[in-house]
PDB file of N, CA and C in Angstrom:
ATOM      1  N   UNK A   1      24.645  26.206  39.927  1.00 38.00           N
ATOM      2  CA  UNK A   1      23.784  25.106  39.556  1.00 38.00           C
ATOM      3  C   UNK A   1      22.947  24.703  40.761  1.00 38.00           C
ATOM      4  N   UNK A   2      21.652  24.676  40.616  1.00 46.00           N
ATOM      5  CA  UNK A   2      20.760  24.287  41.704  1.00 46.00           C
ATOM      6  C   UNK A   2      20.690  22.764  41.776  1.00 46.00           C
ATOM      7  N   UNK A   3      20.674  22.245  42.994  1.00 60.00           N
ATOM      8  CA  UNK A   3      20.550  20.802  43.145  1.00 60.00           C
ATOM      9  C   UNK A   3      19.073  20.429  43.227  1.00 60.00           C
ATOM     10  N   UNK A   4      18.795  19.210  42.816  1.00 69.00           N
ATOM     11  CA  UNK A   4      17.420  18.724  42.838  1.00 69.00           C
ATOM     12  C   UNK A   4      17.001  18.434  44.277  1.00 69.00           C
ATOM     13  N   UNK A   5      15.809  18.865  44.643  1.00 76.00           N
ATOM     14  CA  UNK A   5      15.280  18.575  45.975  1.00 76.00           C
ATOM     15  C   UNK A   5      15.009  17.079  46.076  1.00 76.00           C
ATOM     16  N   UNK A   6      15.359  16.502  47.203  1.00 88.00           N
ATOM     17  CA  UNK A   6      15.071  15.091  47.450  1.00 88.00           C
ATOM     18  C   UNK A   6      14.209  14.997  48.698  1.00 88.00           C
ATOM     19  N   UNK A   7      12.900  15.080  48.526  1.00 92.00           N
ATOM     20  CA  UNK A   7      12.012  15.042  49.691  1.00 92.00           C
ATOM     21  C   UNK A   7      12.160  13.743  50.473  1.00 92.00           C
ATOM     22  N   UNK A   8      12.066  13.867  51.774  1.00 94.00           N
ATOM     23  CA  UNK A   8      12.060  12.685  52.646  1.00 94.00           C
ATOM     24  C   UNK A   8      10.663  12.075  52.578  1.00 94.00           C
ATOM     25  N   UNK A   9      10.618  10.795  52.273  1.00 95.00           N
ATOM     26  CA  UNK A   9       9.336  10.100  52.167  1.00 95.00           C
ATOM     27  C   UNK A   9       9.421   8.762  52.877  1.00 95.00           C
ATOM     28  N   UNK A  10       8.266   8.155  53.053  1.00 96.00           N
ATOM     29  CA  UNK A  10       8.184   6.774  53.508  1.00 96.00           C
ATOM     30  C   UNK A  10       7.239   6.057  52.549  1.00 96.00           C
ATOM     31  N   UNK A  11       6.874   4.831  52.861  1.00 96.00           N
ATOM     32  CA  UNK A  11       6.071   4.027  51.942  1.00 96.00           C
ATOM     33  C   UNK A  11       4.750   4.690  51.570  1.00 96.00           C
ATOM     34  N   UNK A  12       4.133   5.372  52.503  1.00 93.00           N
ATOM     35  CA  UNK A  12       2.811   5.923  52.210  1.00 93.00           C
ATOM     36  C   UNK A  12       2.844   7.131  51.278  1.00 93.00           C
ATOM     37  N   UNK A  13       3.989   7.774  51.106  1.00 94.00           N
ATOM     38  CA  UNK A  13       4.098   8.936  50.220  1.00 94.00           C
ATOM     39  C   UNK A  13       4.592   8.589  48.818  1.00 94.00           C
ATOM     40  N   UNK A  14       5.007   7.349  48.580  1.00 96.00           N
ATOM     41  CA  UNK A  14       5.623   6.998  47.302  1.00 96.00           C
ATOM     42  C   UNK A  14       4.756   7.328  46.095  1.00 96.00           C
ATOM     43  N   UNK A  15       3.472   7.036  46.173  1.00 95.00           N
ATOM     44  CA  UNK A  15       2.591   7.245  45.029  1.00 95.00           C
ATOM     45  C   UNK A  15       2.580   8.701  44.568  1.00 95.00           C
ATOM     46  N   UNK A  16       2.718   9.627  45.487  1.00 92.00           N
ATOM     47  CA  UNK A  16       2.708  11.051  45.152  1.00 92.00           C
ATOM     48  C   UNK A  16       4.019  11.503  44.499  1.00 92.00           C
ATOM     49  N   UNK A  17       5.035  10.645  44.508  1.00 93.00           N
ATOM     50  CA  UNK A  17       6.350  11.034  43.993  1.00 93.00           C
ATOM     51  C   UNK A  17       6.837  10.131  42.866  1.00 93.00           C
ATOM     52  N   UNK A  18       5.925   9.511  42.125  1.00 96.00           N
ATOM     53  CA  UNK A  18       6.307   8.656  41.005  1.00 96.00           C
ATOM     54  C   UNK A  18       7.156   9.451  40.014  1.00 96.00           C
ATOM     55  N   UNK A  19       8.228   8.825  39.545  1.00 96.00           N
ATOM     56  CA  UNK A  19       9.181   9.415  38.587  1.00 96.00           C
ATOM     57  C   UNK A  19       9.947  10.599  39.157  1.00 96.00           C
ATOM     58  N   UNK A  20      10.029  10.692  40.483  1.00 94.00           N
ATOM     59  CA  UNK A  20      10.795  11.763  41.122  1.00 94.00           C
ATOM     60  C   UNK A  20      11.851  11.160  42.047  1.00 94.00           C
ATOM     61  N   UNK A  21      12.877  11.938  42.313  1.00 95.00           N
ATOM     62  CA  UNK A  21      13.937  11.506  43.213  1.00 95.00           C
ATOM     63  C   UNK A  21      13.534  11.811  44.650  1.00 95.00           C
ATOM     64  N   UNK A  22      13.697  10.805  45.521  1.00 96.00           N
ATOM     65  CA  UNK A  22      13.309  10.928  46.925  1.00 96.00           C
ATOM     66  C   UNK A  22      14.415  10.388  47.822  1.00 96.00           C
ATOM     67  N   UNK A  23      14.237  10.603  49.114  1.00 96.00           N
ATOM     68  CA  UNK A  23      15.155  10.135  50.144  1.00 96.00           C
ATOM     69  C   UNK A  23      14.329   9.332  51.149  1.00 96.00           C
ATOM     70  N   UNK A  24      14.757   8.107  51.427  1.00 97.00           N
ATOM     71  CA  UNK A  24      14.029   7.225  52.346  1.00 97.00           C
ATOM     72  C   UNK A  24      14.994   6.698  53.401  1.00 97.00           C
ATOM     73  N   UNK A  25      14.609   6.791  54.665  1.00 97.00           N
ATOM     74  CA  UNK A  25      15.371   6.201  55.759  1.00 97.00           C
ATOM     75  C   UNK A  25      14.492   5.127  56.380  1.00 97.00           C
ATOM     76  N   UNK A  26      14.998   3.904  56.379  1.00 96.00           N
ATOM     77  CA  UNK A  26      14.224   2.801  56.932  1.00 96.00           C
ATOM     78  C   UNK A  26      15.134   1.667  57.363  1.00 96.00           C
ATOM     79  N   UNK A  27      14.517   0.586  57.810  1.00 97.00           N
ATOM     80  CA  UNK A  27      15.256  -0.589  58.281  1.00 97.00           C
ATOM     81  C   UNK A  27      15.300  -1.632  57.173  1.00 97.00           C
ATOM     82  N   UNK A  28      16.482  -2.118  56.866  1.00 97.00           N
ATOM     83  CA  UNK A  28      16.650  -3.158  55.849  1.00 97.00           C
ATOM     84  C   UNK A  28      16.131  -4.465  56.440  1.00 97.00           C
ATOM     85  N   UNK A  29      15.085  -5.017  55.828  1.00 97.00           N
ATOM     86  CA  UNK A  29      14.523  -6.264  56.355  1.00 97.00           C
ATOM     87  C   UNK A  29      14.916  -7.474  55.528  1.00 97.00           C
ATOM     88  N   UNK A  30      15.323  -7.271  54.269  1.00 97.00           N
ATOM     89  CA  UNK A  30      15.733  -8.399  53.433  1.00 97.00           C
ATOM     90  C   UNK A  30      16.603  -7.910  52.286  1.00 97.00           C
ATOM     91  N   UNK A  31      17.569  -8.754  51.916  1.00 96.00           N
ATOM     92  CA  UNK A  31      18.391  -8.537  50.730  1.00 96.00           C
ATOM     93  C   UNK A  31      18.257  -9.760  49.833  1.00 96.00           C
ATOM     94  N   UNK A  32      17.979  -9.524  48.562  1.00 95.00           N
ATOM     95  CA  UNK A  32      17.879 -10.613  47.589  1.00 95.00           C
ATOM     96  C   UNK A  32      18.514 -10.165  46.285  1.00 95.00           C
ATOM     97  N   UNK A  33      19.746 -10.608  46.050  1.00 92.00           N
ATOM     98  CA  UNK A  33      20.450 -10.214  44.828  1.00 92.00           C
ATOM     99  C   UNK A  33      20.636  -8.713  44.765  1.00 92.00           C
ATOM    100  N   UNK A  34      20.086  -8.094  43.709  1.00 94.00           N
ATOM    101  CA  UNK A  34      20.244  -6.643  43.552  1.00 94.00           C
ATOM    102  C   UNK A  34      19.027  -5.866  44.049  1.00 94.00           C
ATOM    103  N   UNK A  35      18.236  -6.480  44.933  1.00 96.00           N
ATOM    104  CA  UNK A  35      17.102  -5.775  45.526  1.00 96.00           C
ATOM    105  C   UNK A  35      17.144  -5.912  47.045  1.00 96.00           C
ATOM    106  N   UNK A  36      16.486  -4.976  47.686  1.00 97.00           N
ATOM    107  CA  UNK A  36      16.342  -5.022  49.141  1.00 97.00           C
ATOM    108  C   UNK A  36      14.929  -4.595  49.484  1.00 97.00           C
ATOM    109  N   UNK A  37      14.442  -5.085  50.601  1.00 98.00           N
ATOM    110  CA  UNK A  37      13.165  -4.628  51.142  1.00 98.00           C
ATOM    111  C   UNK A  37      13.482  -3.788  52.367  1.00 98.00           C
ATOM    112  N   UNK A  38      12.966  -2.571  52.362  1.00 97.00           N
ATOM    113  CA  UNK A  38      13.207  -1.624  53.443  1.00 97.00           C
ATOM    114  C   UNK A  38      11.870  -1.305  54.104  1.00 97.00           C
ATOM    115  N   UNK A  39      11.843  -1.369  55.431  1.00 97.00           N
ATOM    116  CA  UNK A  39      10.645  -0.988  56.176  1.00 97.00           C
ATOM    117  C   UNK A  39      10.746   0.496  56.493  1.00 97.00           C
ATOM    118  N   UNK A  40       9.913   1.287  55.811  1.00 97.00           N
ATOM    119  CA  UNK A  40       9.856   2.730  56.032  1.00 97.00           C
ATOM    120  C   UNK A  40       8.387   3.079  56.223  1.00 97.00           C
ATOM    121  N   UNK A  41       7.858   2.738  57.395  1.00 94.00           N
ATOM    122  CA  UNK A  41       6.421   2.874  57.677  1.00 94.00           C
ATOM    123  C   UNK A  41       5.609   2.137  56.623  1.00 94.00           C
ATOM    124  N   UNK A  42       6.108   1.000  56.230  1.00 96.00           N
ATOM    125  CA  UNK A  42       5.541   0.153  55.187  1.00 96.00           C
ATOM    126  C   UNK A  42       6.699  -0.393  54.367  1.00 96.00           C
ATOM    127  N   UNK A  43       6.422  -1.408  53.596  1.00 97.00           N
ATOM    128  CA  UNK A  43       7.457  -2.087  52.834  1.00 97.00           C
ATOM    129  C   UNK A  43       7.770  -1.348  51.529  1.00 97.00           C
ATOM    130  N   UNK A  44       9.060  -1.152  51.265  1.00 98.00           N
ATOM    131  CA  UNK A  44       9.513  -0.506  50.034  1.00 98.00           C
ATOM    132  C   UNK A  44      10.547  -1.414  49.380  1.00 98.00           C
ATOM    133  N   UNK A  45      10.326  -1.770  48.121  1.00 98.00           N
ATOM    134  CA  UNK A  45      11.289  -2.556  47.354  1.00 98.00           C
ATOM    135  C   UNK A  45      12.257  -1.590  46.701  1.00 98.00           C
ATOM    136  N   UNK A  46      13.551  -1.787  46.935  1.00 98.00           N
ATOM    137  CA  UNK A  46      14.556  -0.919  46.329  1.00 98.00           C
ATOM    138  C   UNK A  46      15.465  -1.742  45.429  1.00 98.00           C
ATOM    139  N   UNK A  47      15.762  -1.193  44.259  1.00 98.00           N
ATOM    140  CA  UNK A  47      16.660  -1.821  43.287  1.00 98.00           C
ATOM    141  C   UNK A  47      18.033  -1.190  43.486  1.00 98.00           C
ATOM    142  N   UNK A  48      18.962  -1.994  44.002  1.00 96.00           N
ATOM    143  CA  UNK A  48      20.263  -1.489  44.417  1.00 96.00           C
ATOM    144  C   UNK A  48      21.215  -1.304  43.242  1.00 96.00           C
ATOM    145  N   UNK A  49      22.181  -0.410  43.425  1.00 93.00           N
ATOM    146  CA  UNK A  49      23.260  -0.279  42.460  1.00 93.00           C
ATOM    147  C   UNK A  49      24.476  -1.025  43.007  1.00 93.00           C
ATOM    148  N   UNK A  50      25.543  -1.086  42.235  1.00 91.00           N
ATOM    149  CA  UNK A  50      26.734  -1.837  42.651  1.00 91.00           C
ATOM    150  C   UNK A  50      27.414  -1.273  43.889  1.00 91.00           C
ATOM    151  N   UNK A  51      27.220   0.003  44.143  1.00 91.00           N
ATOM    152  CA  UNK A  51      27.887   0.649  45.269  1.00 91.00           C
ATOM    153  C   UNK A  51      27.148   0.492  46.589  1.00 91.00           C
ATOM    154  N   UNK A  52      25.967  -0.075  46.558  1.00 91.00           N
ATOM    155  CA  UNK A  52      25.155  -0.217  47.773  1.00 91.00           C
ATOM    156  C   UNK A  52      25.627  -1.430  48.577  1.00 91.00           C
ATOM    157  N   UNK A  53      25.939  -1.187  49.831  1.00 92.00           N
ATOM    158  CA  UNK A  53      26.385  -2.259  50.731  1.00 92.00           C
ATOM    159  C   UNK A  53      25.537  -2.169  51.999  1.00 92.00           C
ATOM    160  N   UNK A  54      24.349  -2.727  51.934  1.00 95.00           N
ATOM    161  CA  UNK A  54      23.415  -2.665  53.063  1.00 95.00           C
ATOM    162  C   UNK A  54      23.474  -3.949  53.867  1.00 95.00           C
ATOM    163  N   UNK A  55      23.082  -3.845  55.130  1.00 95.00           N
ATOM    164  CA  UNK A  55      23.112  -4.983  56.048  1.00 95.00           C
ATOM    165  C   UNK A  55      21.716  -5.196  56.612  1.00 95.00           C
ATOM    166  N   UNK A  56      21.175  -6.412  56.480  1.00 96.00           N
ATOM    167  CA  UNK A  56      19.853  -6.683  57.062  1.00 96.00           C
ATOM    168  C   UNK A  56      19.834  -6.373  58.558  1.00 96.00           C
ATOM    169  N   UNK A  57      18.757  -5.703  58.986  1.00 96.00           N
ATOM    170  CA  UNK A  57      18.610  -5.327  60.383  1.00 96.00           C
ATOM    171  C   UNK A  57      19.113  -3.926  60.689  1.00 96.00           C
ATOM    172  N   UNK A  58      19.933  -3.377  59.805  1.00 96.00           N
ATOM    173  CA  UNK A  58      20.451  -2.023  60.006  1.00 96.00           C
ATOM    174  C   UNK A  58      19.537  -0.994  59.361  1.00 96.00           C
ATOM    175  N   UNK A  59      19.672   0.226  59.817  1.00 97.00           N
ATOM    176  CA  UNK A  59      18.990   1.342  59.169  1.00 97.00           C
ATOM    177  C   UNK A  59      19.794   1.729  57.932  1.00 97.00           C
ATOM    178  N   UNK A  60      19.104   2.217  56.920  1.00 97.00           N
ATOM    179  CA  UNK A  60      19.772   2.668  55.706  1.00 97.00           C
ATOM    180  C   UNK A  60      18.999   3.832  55.115  1.00 97.00           C
ATOM    181  N   UNK A  61      19.752   4.751  54.506  1.00 96.00           N
ATOM    182  CA  UNK A  61      19.122   5.830  53.761  1.00 96.00           C
ATOM    183  C   UNK A  61      19.406   5.590  52.289  1.00 96.00           C
ATOM    184  N   UNK A  62      18.344   5.647  51.490  1.00 97.00           N
ATOM    185  CA  UNK A  62      18.502   5.508  50.049  1.00 97.00           C
ATOM    186  C   UNK A  62      17.988   6.766  49.378  1.00 97.00           C
ATOM    187  N   UNK A  63      18.688   7.162  48.342  1.00 97.00           N
ATOM    188  CA  UNK A  63      18.255   8.244  47.473  1.00 97.00           C
ATOM    189  C   UNK A  63      18.055   7.608  46.115  1.00 97.00           C
ATOM    190  N   UNK A  64      16.861   7.774  45.578  1.00 97.00           N
ATOM    191  CA  UNK A  64      16.591   7.146  44.305  1.00 97.00           C
ATOM    192  C   UNK A  64      15.300   7.644  43.680  1.00 97.00           C
ATOM    193  N   UNK A  65      15.007   7.104  42.506  1.00 97.00           N
ATOM    194  CA  UNK A  65      13.838   7.524  41.736  1.00 97.00           C
ATOM    195  C   UNK A  65      12.694   6.522  41.932  1.00 97.00           C
ATOM    196  N   UNK A  66      11.521   7.044  42.267  1.00 97.00           N
ATOM    197  CA  UNK A  66      10.339   6.207  42.461  1.00 97.00           C
ATOM    198  C   UNK A  66       9.841   5.749  41.087  1.00 97.00           C
ATOM    199  N   UNK A  67       9.723   4.458  40.918  1.00 98.00           N
ATOM    200  CA  UNK A  67       9.283   3.854  39.665  1.00 98.00           C
ATOM    201  C   UNK A  67       7.750   3.769  39.621  1.00 98.00           C
ATOM    202  N   UNK A  68       7.178   3.572  38.433  1.00 97.00           N
ATOM    203  CA  UNK A  68       5.714   3.476  38.335  1.00 97.00           C
ATOM    204  C   UNK A  68       5.100   2.374  39.213  1.00 97.00           C
ATOM    205  N   UNK A  69       5.869   1.299  39.490  1.00 98.00           N
ATOM    206  CA  UNK A  69       5.360   0.224  40.356  1.00 98.00           C
ATOM    207  C   UNK A  69       5.605   0.521  41.842  1.00 98.00           C
ATOM    208  N   UNK A  70       6.067   1.752  42.155  1.00 97.00           N
ATOM    209  CA  UNK A  70       6.346   2.254  43.499  1.00 97.00           C
ATOM    210  C   UNK A  70       7.579   1.630  44.150  1.00 97.00           C
ATOM    211  N   UNK A  71       8.376   0.908  43.364  1.00 98.00           N
ATOM    212  CA  UNK A  71       9.695   0.516  43.856  1.00 98.00           C
ATOM    213  C   UNK A  71      10.609   1.726  43.661  1.00 98.00           C
ATOM    214  N   UNK A  72      11.831   1.640  44.183  1.00 98.00           N
ATOM    215  CA  UNK A  72      12.759   2.768  44.091  1.00 98.00           C
ATOM    216  C   UNK A  72      14.066   2.285  43.468  1.00 98.00           C
ATOM    217  N   UNK A  73      14.483   2.951  42.391  1.00 98.00           N
ATOM    218  CA  UNK A  73      15.769   2.674  41.755  1.00 98.00           C
ATOM    219  C   UNK A  73      16.815   3.519  42.468  1.00 98.00           C
ATOM    220  N   UNK A  74      17.736   2.863  43.156  1.00 97.00           N
ATOM    221  CA  UNK A  74      18.683   3.542  44.029  1.00 97.00           C
ATOM    222  C   UNK A  74      19.805   4.199  43.227  1.00 97.00           C
ATOM    223  N   UNK A  75      20.058   5.465  43.550  1.00 96.00           N
ATOM    224  CA  UNK A  75      21.217   6.186  43.031  1.00 96.00           C
ATOM    225  C   UNK A  75      22.345   6.132  44.046  1.00 96.00           C
ATOM    226  N   UNK A  76      21.975   6.246  45.327  1.00 96.00           N
ATOM    227  CA  UNK A  76      22.948   6.243  46.409  1.00 96.00           C
ATOM    228  C   UNK A  76      22.303   5.592  47.631  1.00 96.00           C
ATOM    229  N   UNK A  77      23.079   4.776  48.340  1.00 96.00           N
ATOM    230  CA  UNK A  77      22.579   4.134  49.561  1.00 96.00           C
ATOM    231  C   UNK A  77      23.671   4.185  50.626  1.00 96.00           C
ATOM    232  N   UNK A  78      23.242   4.417  51.866  1.00 95.00           N
ATOM    233  CA  UNK A  78      24.194   4.476  52.961  1.00 95.00           C
ATOM    234  C   UNK A  78      23.662   3.682  54.148  1.00 95.00           C
ATOM    235  N   UNK A  79      24.493   2.793  54.670  1.00 95.00           N
ATOM    236  CA  UNK A  79      24.137   2.031  55.859  1.00 95.00           C
ATOM    237  C   UNK A  79      24.326   2.928  57.075  1.00 95.00           C
ATOM    238  N   UNK A  80      23.288   3.031  57.916  1.00 95.00           N
ATOM    239  CA  UNK A  80      23.349   3.869  59.113  1.00 95.00           C
ATOM    240  C   UNK A  80      23.553   3.045  60.379  1.00 95.00           C
ATOM    241  N   UNK A  81      23.710   1.733  60.253  1.00 93.00           N
ATOM    242  CA  UNK A  81      23.909   0.890  61.422  1.00 93.00           C
ATOM    243  C   UNK A  81      22.654   0.799  62.269  1.00 93.00           C
ATOM    244  N   UNK A  82      22.827   0.590  63.553  1.00 90.00           N
ATOM    245  CA  UNK A  82      21.689   0.489  64.475  1.00 90.00           C
ATOM    246  C   UNK A  82      21.505   1.778  65.248  1.00 90.00           C
ATOM    247  N   UNK A  83      20.580   1.766  66.165  1.00 89.00           N
ATOM    248  CA  UNK A  83      20.390   2.903  67.056  1.00 89.00           C
ATOM    249  C   UNK A  83      19.614   4.061  66.468  1.00 89.00           C
ATOM    250  N   UNK A  84      18.891   3.847  65.407  1.00 92.00           N
ATOM    251  CA  UNK A  84      18.082   4.917  64.807  1.00 92.00           C
ATOM    252  C   UNK A  84      16.706   4.924  65.476  1.00 92.00           C
ATOM    253  N   UNK A  85      16.241   6.099  65.852  1.00 91.00           N
ATOM    254  CA  UNK A  85      14.902   6.259  66.432  1.00 91.00           C
ATOM    255  C   UNK A  85      13.917   6.455  65.278  1.00 91.00           C
ATOM    256  N   UNK A  86      13.253   5.383  64.892  1.00 92.00           N
ATOM    257  CA  UNK A  86      12.350   5.451  63.739  1.00 92.00           C
ATOM    258  C   UNK A  86      11.099   6.284  64.023  1.00 92.00           C
ATOM    259  N   UNK A  87      10.747   6.472  65.284  1.00 91.00           N
ATOM    260  CA  UNK A  87       9.646   7.397  65.597  1.00 91.00           C
ATOM    261  C   UNK A  87      10.046   8.826  65.243  1.00 91.00           C
ATOM    262  N   UNK A  88      11.297   9.164  65.513  1.00 93.00           N
ATOM    263  CA  UNK A  88      11.793  10.497  65.142  1.00 93.00           C
ATOM    264  C   UNK A  88      11.858  10.642  63.624  1.00 93.00           C
ATOM    265  N   UNK A  89      12.285   9.601  62.939  1.00 92.00           N
ATOM    266  CA  UNK A  89      12.334   9.624  61.469  1.00 92.00           C
ATOM    267  C   UNK A  89      10.937   9.881  60.913  1.00 92.00           C
ATOM    268  N   UNK A  90       9.954   9.174  61.441  1.00 92.00           N
ATOM    269  CA  UNK A  90       8.563   9.341  61.003  1.00 92.00           C
ATOM    270  C   UNK A  90       8.083  10.777  61.249  1.00 92.00           C
ATOM    271  N   UNK A  91       8.445  11.336  62.387  1.00 91.00           N
ATOM    272  CA  UNK A  91       8.041  12.708  62.703  1.00 91.00           C
ATOM    273  C   UNK A  91       8.661  13.710  61.730  1.00 91.00           C
ATOM    274  N   UNK A  92       9.912  13.488  61.364  1.00 90.00           N
ATOM    275  CA  UNK A  92      10.574  14.377  60.400  1.00 90.00           C
ATOM    276  C   UNK A  92       9.901  14.275  59.030  1.00 90.00           C
ATOM    277  N   UNK A  93       9.626  13.053  58.581  1.00 92.00           N
ATOM    278  CA  UNK A  93       8.952  12.879  57.288  1.00 92.00           C
ATOM    279  C   UNK A  93       7.605  13.599  57.301  1.00 92.00           C
ATOM    280  N   UNK A  94       6.821  13.393  58.344  1.00 89.00           N
ATOM    281  CA  UNK A  94       5.517  14.051  58.428  1.00 89.00           C
ATOM    282  C   UNK A  94       5.648  15.569  58.446  1.00 89.00           C
ATOM    283  N   UNK A  95       6.624  16.084  59.194  1.00 88.00           N
ATOM    284  CA  UNK A  95       6.815  17.534  59.271  1.00 88.00           C
ATOM    285  C   UNK A  95       7.209  18.115  57.917  1.00 88.00           C
ATOM    286  N   UNK A  96       8.054  17.411  57.170  1.00 88.00           N
ATOM    287  CA  UNK A  96       8.476  17.943  55.879  1.00 88.00           C
ATOM    288  C   UNK A  96       7.328  18.016  54.880  1.00 88.00           C
ATOM    289  N   UNK A  97       6.330  17.177  55.060  1.00 85.00           N
ATOM    290  CA  UNK A  97       5.176  17.227  54.152  1.00 85.00           C
ATOM    291  C   UNK A  97       4.102  18.183  54.665  1.00 85.00           C
ATOM    292  N   UNK A  98       4.027  18.351  55.940  1.00 86.00           N
ATOM    293  CA  UNK A  98       3.056  19.280  56.518  1.00 86.00           C
ATOM    294  C   UNK A  98       3.500  20.735  56.335  1.00 86.00           C
ATOM    295  N   UNK A  99       4.810  20.970  56.416  1.00 82.00           N
ATOM    296  CA  UNK A  99       5.353  22.333  56.340  1.00 82.00           C
ATOM    297  C   UNK A  99       6.352  22.441  55.189  1.00 82.00           C
ATOM    298  N   UNK A 100       5.893  22.128  53.992  1.00 77.00           N
ATOM    299  CA  UNK A 100       6.762  22.109  52.799  1.00 77.00           C
ATOM    300  C   UNK A 100       7.516  23.399  52.599  1.00 77.00           C
ATOM    301  N   UNK A 101       6.862  24.521  52.888  1.00 75.00           N
ATOM    302  CA  UNK A 101       7.481  25.836  52.639  1.00 75.00           C
ATOM    303  C   UNK A 101       8.745  26.049  53.457  1.00 75.00           C
ATOM    304  N   UNK A 102       8.886  25.347  54.570  1.00 75.00           N
ATOM    305  CA  UNK A 102      10.085  25.463  55.392  1.00 75.00           C
ATOM    306  C   UNK A 102      11.230  24.623  54.813  1.00 75.00           C
ATOM    307  N   UNK A 103      10.894  23.457  54.302  1.00 72.00           N
ATOM    308  CA  UNK A 103      11.903  22.491  53.912  1.00 72.00           C
ATOM    309  C   UNK A 103      12.294  22.532  52.441  1.00 72.00           C
ATOM    310  N   UNK A 104      11.416  22.998  51.577  1.00 70.00           N
ATOM    311  CA  UNK A 104      11.695  22.958  50.147  1.00 70.00           C
ATOM    312  C   UNK A 104      11.428  24.312  49.514  1.00 70.00           C
ATOM    313  N   UNK A 105      12.385  24.720  48.697  1.00 65.00           N
ATOM    314  CA  UNK A 105      12.261  25.989  47.988  1.00 65.00           C
ATOM    315  C   UNK A 105      10.957  26.027  47.193  1.00 65.00           C
ATOM    316  N   UNK A 106      10.197  27.045  47.366  1.00 55.00           N
ATOM    317  CA  UNK A 106       8.926  27.175  46.648  1.00 55.00           C
ATOM    318  C   UNK A 106       7.790  26.419  47.282  1.00 55.00           C
ATOM    319  N   UNK A 107       8.061  25.612  48.325  1.00 50.00           N
ATOM    320  CA  UNK A 107       7.012  24.856  49.012  1.00 50.00           C
ATOM    321  C   UNK A 107       6.288  23.882  48.132  1.00 50.00           C
ATOM    322  N   UNK A 108       7.025  23.309  47.175  1.00 51.00           N
ATOM    323  CA  UNK A 108       6.406  22.381  46.205  1.00 51.00           C
ATOM    324  C   UNK A 108       5.889  21.135  46.857  1.00 51.00           C
TER     325      UNK A 108
END
């Protein structure tokens, strides 16, 4: 069984991935009930599931589906704590979109 590709994206790539599953690494800037705002080279609203335990100020990776309003419905979320080099994260996201053929089967 082949697994679904989860491209690494940030806020500026969301529109290109509407209704698709993506992976976002960013800084949690706010939690409000079942939503969080994540800074991933821009603000991203994420709709959390019950298993998500994020901490404001920490880095977090979310895997979820981009909604038509460009928010993300979270399937899985992981708190990465502090100490993340967001410049490196940005470079990885850019590289995965510039060189798709290396990172994703078929270079989609």
